[in-house]
Short mmCIF file of C-alpha atoms in Angstrom, two decimals:
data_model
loop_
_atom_site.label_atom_id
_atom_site.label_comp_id
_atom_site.label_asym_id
_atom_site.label_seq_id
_atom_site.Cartn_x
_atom_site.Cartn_y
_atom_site.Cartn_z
CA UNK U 22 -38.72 11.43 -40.47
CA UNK U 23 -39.12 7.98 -38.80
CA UNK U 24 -36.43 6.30 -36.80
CA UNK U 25 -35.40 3.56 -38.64
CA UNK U 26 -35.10 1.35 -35.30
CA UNK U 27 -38.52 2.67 -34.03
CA UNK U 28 -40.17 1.94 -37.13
CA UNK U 29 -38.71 -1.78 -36.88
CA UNK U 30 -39.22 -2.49 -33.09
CA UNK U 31 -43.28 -1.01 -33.78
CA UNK U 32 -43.54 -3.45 -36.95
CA UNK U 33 -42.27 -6.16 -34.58
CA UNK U 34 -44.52 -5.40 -31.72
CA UNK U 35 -47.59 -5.40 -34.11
CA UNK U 36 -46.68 -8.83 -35.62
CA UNK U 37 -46.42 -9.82 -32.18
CA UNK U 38 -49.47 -8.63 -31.11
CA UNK U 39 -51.28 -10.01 -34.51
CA UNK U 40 -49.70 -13.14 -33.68
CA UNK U 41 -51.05 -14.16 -30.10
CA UNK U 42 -54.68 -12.62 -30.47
CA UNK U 43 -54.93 -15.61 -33.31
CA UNK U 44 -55.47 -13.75 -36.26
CA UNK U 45 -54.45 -13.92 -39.45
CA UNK U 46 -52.40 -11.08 -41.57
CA UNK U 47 -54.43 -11.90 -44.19
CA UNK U 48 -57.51 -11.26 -42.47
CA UNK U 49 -56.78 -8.06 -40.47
CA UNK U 50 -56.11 -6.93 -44.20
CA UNK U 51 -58.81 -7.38 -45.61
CA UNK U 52 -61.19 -5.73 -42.36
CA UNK U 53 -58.75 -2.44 -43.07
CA UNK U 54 -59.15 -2.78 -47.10
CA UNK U 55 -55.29 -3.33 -47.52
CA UNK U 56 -53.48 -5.92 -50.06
CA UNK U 57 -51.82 -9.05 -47.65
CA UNK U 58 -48.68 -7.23 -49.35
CA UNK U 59 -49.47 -3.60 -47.85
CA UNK U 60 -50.13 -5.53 -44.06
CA UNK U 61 -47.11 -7.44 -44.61
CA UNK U 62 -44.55 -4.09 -45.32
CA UNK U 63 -46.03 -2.89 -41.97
CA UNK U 64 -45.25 -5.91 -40.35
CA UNK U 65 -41.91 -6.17 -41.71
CA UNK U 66 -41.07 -2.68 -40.72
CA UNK U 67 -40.86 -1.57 -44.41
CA UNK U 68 -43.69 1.26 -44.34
CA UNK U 69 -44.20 3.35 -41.36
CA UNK U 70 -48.07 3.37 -40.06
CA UNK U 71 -50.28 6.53 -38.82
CA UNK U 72 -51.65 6.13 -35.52
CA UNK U 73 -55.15 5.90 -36.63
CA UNK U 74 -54.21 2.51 -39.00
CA UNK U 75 -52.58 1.15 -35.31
CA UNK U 76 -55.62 2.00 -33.57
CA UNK U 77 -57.73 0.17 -36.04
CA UNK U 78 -55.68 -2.87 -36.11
CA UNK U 79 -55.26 -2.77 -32.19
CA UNK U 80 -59.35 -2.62 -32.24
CA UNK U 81 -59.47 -5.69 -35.18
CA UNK U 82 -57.44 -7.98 -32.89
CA UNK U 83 -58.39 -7.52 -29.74
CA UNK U 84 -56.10 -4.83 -28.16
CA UNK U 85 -56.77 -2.40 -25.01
CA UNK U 86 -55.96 -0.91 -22.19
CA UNK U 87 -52.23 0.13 -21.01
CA UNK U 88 -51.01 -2.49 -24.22
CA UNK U 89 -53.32 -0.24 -26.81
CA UNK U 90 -51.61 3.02 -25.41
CA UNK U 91 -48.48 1.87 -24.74
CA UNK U 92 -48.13 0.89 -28.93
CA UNK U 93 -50.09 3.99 -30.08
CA UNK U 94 -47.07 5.63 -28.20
CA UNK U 95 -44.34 3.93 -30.08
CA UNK U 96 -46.42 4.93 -33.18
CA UNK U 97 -46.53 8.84 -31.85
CA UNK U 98 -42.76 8.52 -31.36
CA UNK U 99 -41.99 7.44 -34.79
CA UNK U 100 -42.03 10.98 -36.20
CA UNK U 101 -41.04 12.82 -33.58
CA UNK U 102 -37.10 14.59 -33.58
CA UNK U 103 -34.52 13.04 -31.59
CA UNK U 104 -32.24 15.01 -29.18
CA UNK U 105 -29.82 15.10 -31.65
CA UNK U 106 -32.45 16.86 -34.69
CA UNK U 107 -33.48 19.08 -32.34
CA UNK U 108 -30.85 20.88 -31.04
CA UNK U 109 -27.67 22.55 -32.60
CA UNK U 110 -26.93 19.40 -33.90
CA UNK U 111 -29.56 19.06 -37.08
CA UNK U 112 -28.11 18.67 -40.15
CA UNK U 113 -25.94 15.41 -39.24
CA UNK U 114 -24.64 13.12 -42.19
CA UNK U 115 -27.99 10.75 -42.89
CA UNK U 116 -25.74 7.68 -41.59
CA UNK U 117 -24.73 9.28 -38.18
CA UNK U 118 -29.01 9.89 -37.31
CA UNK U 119 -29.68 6.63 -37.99
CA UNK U 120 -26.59 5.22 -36.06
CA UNK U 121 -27.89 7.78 -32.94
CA UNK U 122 -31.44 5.86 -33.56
CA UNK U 123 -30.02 2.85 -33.66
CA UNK U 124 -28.20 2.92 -30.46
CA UNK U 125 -31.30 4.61 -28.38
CA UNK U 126 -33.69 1.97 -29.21
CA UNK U 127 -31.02 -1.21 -28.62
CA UNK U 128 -30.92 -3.85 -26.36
CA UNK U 129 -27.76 -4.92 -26.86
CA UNK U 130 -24.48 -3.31 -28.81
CA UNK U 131 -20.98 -5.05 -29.29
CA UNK U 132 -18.64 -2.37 -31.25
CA UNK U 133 -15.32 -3.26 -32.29
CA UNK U 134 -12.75 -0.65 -32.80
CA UNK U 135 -8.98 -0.95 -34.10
CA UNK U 136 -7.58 2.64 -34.33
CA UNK U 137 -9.66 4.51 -31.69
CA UNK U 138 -11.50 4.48 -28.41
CA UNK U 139 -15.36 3.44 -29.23
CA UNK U 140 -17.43 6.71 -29.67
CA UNK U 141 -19.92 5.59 -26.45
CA UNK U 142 -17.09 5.85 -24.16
CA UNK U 143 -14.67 8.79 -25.51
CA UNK U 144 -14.14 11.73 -23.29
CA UNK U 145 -14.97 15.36 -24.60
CA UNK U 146 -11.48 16.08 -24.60
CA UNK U 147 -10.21 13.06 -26.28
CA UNK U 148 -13.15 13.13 -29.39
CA UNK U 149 -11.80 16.59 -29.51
CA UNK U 150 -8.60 16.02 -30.22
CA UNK U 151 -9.99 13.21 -33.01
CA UNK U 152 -11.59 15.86 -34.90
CA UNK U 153 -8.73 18.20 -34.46
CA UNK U 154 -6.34 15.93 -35.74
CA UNK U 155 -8.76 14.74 -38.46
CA UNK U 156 -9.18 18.74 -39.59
CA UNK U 157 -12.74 19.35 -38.67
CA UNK U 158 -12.64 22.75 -37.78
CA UNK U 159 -13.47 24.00 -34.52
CA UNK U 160 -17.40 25.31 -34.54
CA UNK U 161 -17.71 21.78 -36.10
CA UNK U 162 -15.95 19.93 -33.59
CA UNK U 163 -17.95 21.23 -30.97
CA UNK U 164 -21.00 20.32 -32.28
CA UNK U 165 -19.50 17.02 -33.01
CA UNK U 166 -18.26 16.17 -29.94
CA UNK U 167 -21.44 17.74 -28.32
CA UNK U 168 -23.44 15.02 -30.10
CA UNK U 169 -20.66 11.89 -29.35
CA UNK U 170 -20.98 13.04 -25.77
CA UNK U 171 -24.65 13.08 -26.11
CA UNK U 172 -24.74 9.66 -27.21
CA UNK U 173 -23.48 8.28 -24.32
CA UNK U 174 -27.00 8.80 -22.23
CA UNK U 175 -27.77 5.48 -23.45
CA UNK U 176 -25.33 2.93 -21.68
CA UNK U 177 -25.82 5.32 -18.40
CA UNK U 178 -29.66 6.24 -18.34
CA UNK U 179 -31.64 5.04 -15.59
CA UNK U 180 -34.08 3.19 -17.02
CA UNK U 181 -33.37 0.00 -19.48
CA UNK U 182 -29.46 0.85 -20.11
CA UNK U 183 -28.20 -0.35 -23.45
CA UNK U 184 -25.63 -3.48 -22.76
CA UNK U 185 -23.12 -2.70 -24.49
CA UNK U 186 -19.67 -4.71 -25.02
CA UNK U 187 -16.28 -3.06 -26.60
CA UNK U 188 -13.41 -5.23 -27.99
CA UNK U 189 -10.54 -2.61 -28.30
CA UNK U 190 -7.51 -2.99 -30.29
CA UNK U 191 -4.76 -2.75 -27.89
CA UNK U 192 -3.28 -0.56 -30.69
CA UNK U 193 -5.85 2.43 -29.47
CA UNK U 194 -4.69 2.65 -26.14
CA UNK U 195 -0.97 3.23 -27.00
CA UNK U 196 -1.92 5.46 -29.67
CA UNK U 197 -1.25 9.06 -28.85
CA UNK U 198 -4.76 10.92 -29.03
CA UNK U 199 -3.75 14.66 -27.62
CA UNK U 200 -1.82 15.29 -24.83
CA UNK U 201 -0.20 12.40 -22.42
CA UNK U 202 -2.90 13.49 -19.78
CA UNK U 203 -5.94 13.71 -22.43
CA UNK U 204 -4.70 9.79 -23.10
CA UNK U 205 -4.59 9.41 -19.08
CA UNK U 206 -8.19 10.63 -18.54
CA UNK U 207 -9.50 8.58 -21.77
CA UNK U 208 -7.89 5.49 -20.14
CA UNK U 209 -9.30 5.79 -16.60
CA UNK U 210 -12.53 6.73 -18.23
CA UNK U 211 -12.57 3.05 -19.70
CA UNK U 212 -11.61 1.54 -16.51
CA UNK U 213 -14.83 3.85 -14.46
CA UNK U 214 -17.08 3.35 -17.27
CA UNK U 215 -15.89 -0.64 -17.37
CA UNK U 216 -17.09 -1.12 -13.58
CA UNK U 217 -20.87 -0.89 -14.63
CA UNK U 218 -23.25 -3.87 -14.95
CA UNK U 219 -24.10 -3.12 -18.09
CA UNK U 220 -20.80 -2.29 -19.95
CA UNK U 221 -17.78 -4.90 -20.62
CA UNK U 222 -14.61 -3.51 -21.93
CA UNK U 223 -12.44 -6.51 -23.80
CA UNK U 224 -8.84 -5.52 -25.27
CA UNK U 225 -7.64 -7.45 -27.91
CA UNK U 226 -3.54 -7.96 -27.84
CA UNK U 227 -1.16 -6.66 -30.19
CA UNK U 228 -1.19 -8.85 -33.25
CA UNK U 229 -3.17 -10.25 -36.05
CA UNK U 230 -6.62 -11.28 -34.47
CA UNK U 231 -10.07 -12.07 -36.49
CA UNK U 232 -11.05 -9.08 -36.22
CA UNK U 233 -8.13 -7.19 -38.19
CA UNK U 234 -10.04 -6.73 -41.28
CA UNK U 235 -12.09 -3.85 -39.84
CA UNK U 236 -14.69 -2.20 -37.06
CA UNK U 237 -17.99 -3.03 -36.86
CA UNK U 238 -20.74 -2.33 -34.94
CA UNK U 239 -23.32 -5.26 -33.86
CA UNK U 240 -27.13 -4.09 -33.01
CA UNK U 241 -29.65 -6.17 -30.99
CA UNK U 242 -33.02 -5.42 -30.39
CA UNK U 243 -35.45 -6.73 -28.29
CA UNK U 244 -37.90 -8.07 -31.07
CA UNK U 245 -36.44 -6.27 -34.41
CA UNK U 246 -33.61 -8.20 -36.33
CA UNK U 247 -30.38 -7.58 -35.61
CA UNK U 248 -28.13 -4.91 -37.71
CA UNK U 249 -24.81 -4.43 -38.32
CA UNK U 250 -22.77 -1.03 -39.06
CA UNK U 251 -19.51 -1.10 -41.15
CA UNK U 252 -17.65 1.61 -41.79
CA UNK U 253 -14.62 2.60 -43.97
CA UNK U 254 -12.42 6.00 -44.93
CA UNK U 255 -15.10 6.96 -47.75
CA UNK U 256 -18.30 4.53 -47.21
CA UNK U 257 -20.45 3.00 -44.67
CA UNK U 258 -23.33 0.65 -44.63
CA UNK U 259 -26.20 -1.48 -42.57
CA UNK U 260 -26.55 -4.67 -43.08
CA UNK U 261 -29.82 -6.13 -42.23
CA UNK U 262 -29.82 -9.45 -44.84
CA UNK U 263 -29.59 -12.37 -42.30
CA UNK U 264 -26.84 -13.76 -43.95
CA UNK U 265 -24.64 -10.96 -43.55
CA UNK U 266 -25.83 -10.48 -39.68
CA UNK U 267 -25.58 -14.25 -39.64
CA UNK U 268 -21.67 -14.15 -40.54
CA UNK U 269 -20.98 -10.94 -38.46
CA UNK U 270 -22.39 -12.64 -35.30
CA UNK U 271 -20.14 -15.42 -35.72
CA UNK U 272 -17.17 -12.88 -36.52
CA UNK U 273 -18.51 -11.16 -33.07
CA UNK U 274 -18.08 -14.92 -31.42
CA UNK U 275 -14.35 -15.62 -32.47
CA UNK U 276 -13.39 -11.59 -31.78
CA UNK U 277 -14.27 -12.30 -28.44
CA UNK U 278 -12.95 -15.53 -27.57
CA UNK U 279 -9.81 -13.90 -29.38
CA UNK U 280 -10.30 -10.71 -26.71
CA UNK U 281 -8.56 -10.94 -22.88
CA UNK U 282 -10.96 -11.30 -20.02
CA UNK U 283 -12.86 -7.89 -19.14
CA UNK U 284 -10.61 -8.52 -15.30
CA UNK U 285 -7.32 -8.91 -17.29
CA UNK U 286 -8.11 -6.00 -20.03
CA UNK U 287 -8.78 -3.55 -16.42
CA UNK U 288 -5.68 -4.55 -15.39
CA UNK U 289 -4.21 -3.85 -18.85
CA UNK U 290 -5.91 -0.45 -18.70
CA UNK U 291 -4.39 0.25 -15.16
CA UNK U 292 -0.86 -0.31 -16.96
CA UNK U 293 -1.53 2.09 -19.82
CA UNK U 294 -3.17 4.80 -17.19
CA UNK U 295 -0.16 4.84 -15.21
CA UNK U 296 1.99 5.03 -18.21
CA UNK U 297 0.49 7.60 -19.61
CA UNK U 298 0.18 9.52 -15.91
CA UNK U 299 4.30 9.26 -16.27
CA UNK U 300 4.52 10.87 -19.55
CA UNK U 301 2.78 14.12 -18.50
CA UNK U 302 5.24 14.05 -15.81
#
């Protein structure tokens, strides 16, 4: 099954590439036999494409060299398993795959979180103690909190980390999750994981802020639209319509200038570690 985000970044890439070589959709249609609506679905992201239709659009407009194999690669990668399908893992809820496909092929991610530590930067222990307390049983958890572990390759990979920026409810870091020290190690695990280039940890003070009515998580991509996951106690969605993105990006705007400094939310974070440190004392 295609990655949603894969399919979307190769649809952009192609309209990209369609774009600059001076041809029309219209008319690369019509060479390959399709309708202007078929060529237009691919564009769009809407219907995945083979390899062989990339390769003869790629020879229509112009395309060779490293640029030809670089986007027959992104269309080989479209059906190929992710970590996460091909391990002990398969069988994740629908939404959680395309959340893990999501984050892998982002630029950018701001998450918001009011009763819990983000997912991208919980401990083992602590997302065990999550799923404890939320009744998953055991063989479960482990294979859960293999694959929330798993995620977080992406803001510390080598190459082209994702930027990623969480707003935490203050409410999550006095919130017992576990033991005092599990709480201790999830804390200084924020402050570490806060120190790279590439991750900004903002708390948001107890009381009512803008972002009170519920998490969110904000994707950016480099050429795909943004996308924006919501998630409640029995639902979840993406939104893709540019109006909703539209309104959650200006949410994301007045969270943040709502949100203390990333310097005075480490300091905030050194407070709670040591707290915490005394309790399992």
């Amino acid at each position: 099954m295609a990655s949603g985000a894969r399919q979307r970044a190769l649809a952009a890439e192609i309209r990209d590439a369609r774009k600059k070589s001076g041809w029309e959709a219209q008319a690369v249609a019509q060479r390959l036999g399709w309708s202007k609506a078929t060529m237009s679905r691919v564009e769009s992201g809407a219907r995945a494409i083979t390899e062989a239709d990339l390769a003869a659009i790629l020879a229509i407009i112009g395309v060779t060299g490293t640029e030809r194999d670089r986007l027959l690669g992104m269309a080989h990668d479209l059906h190929q398993p992710g970590w996460w399908e091909s391990r002990a893992t398969a069988g994740l809820p629908a939404q959680l795959t395309a959340v893990l496909g999501f984050e892998r092929e982002a630029l950018r991610i701001t998450e918001l979180t009011l009763a819990l530590v983000p997912g991208l930067l919980q401990t083992a222990d602590y997302a065990r103690a999550v799923m404890s307390g939320g009744g998953v049983p055991a063989p479960e958890a482990d294979a859960r909190v293999a694959v929330r572990v798993g995620r977080q390759e992406v803001i510390t990979r080598r190459r082209a980390p994702v930027e990623l920026t969480a707003l935490i409810d203050e409410g999550a870091l006095l919130r017992p999750v576990g033991t005092p020290g599990v709480m201790a190690d999830q804390v200084h695990r924020l402050i570490s994981i806060g120190k790279r280039t590439n991750v900004t940890i903002q708390v948001l003070p107890f009381g009512v802020h803008p972002g009170i009515d519920g998490p969110f998580l904000f994707y950016e991509f480099a050429k795909a639209p943004s996308i924006v996951h919501v998630e409640h106690h029995s639902a979840s969605a993406f939104l893709d319509e540019p109006e909703d993105v539209s309104a959650y990006d200006a949410l994301r705007s007045t969270v943040l200038a709502a949100a203390l400094s990333a310097v005075e939310s480490a300091e905030l974070l050194a407070t709670y570690a040591r707290d915490w440190e005394g309790r399992g004392t």
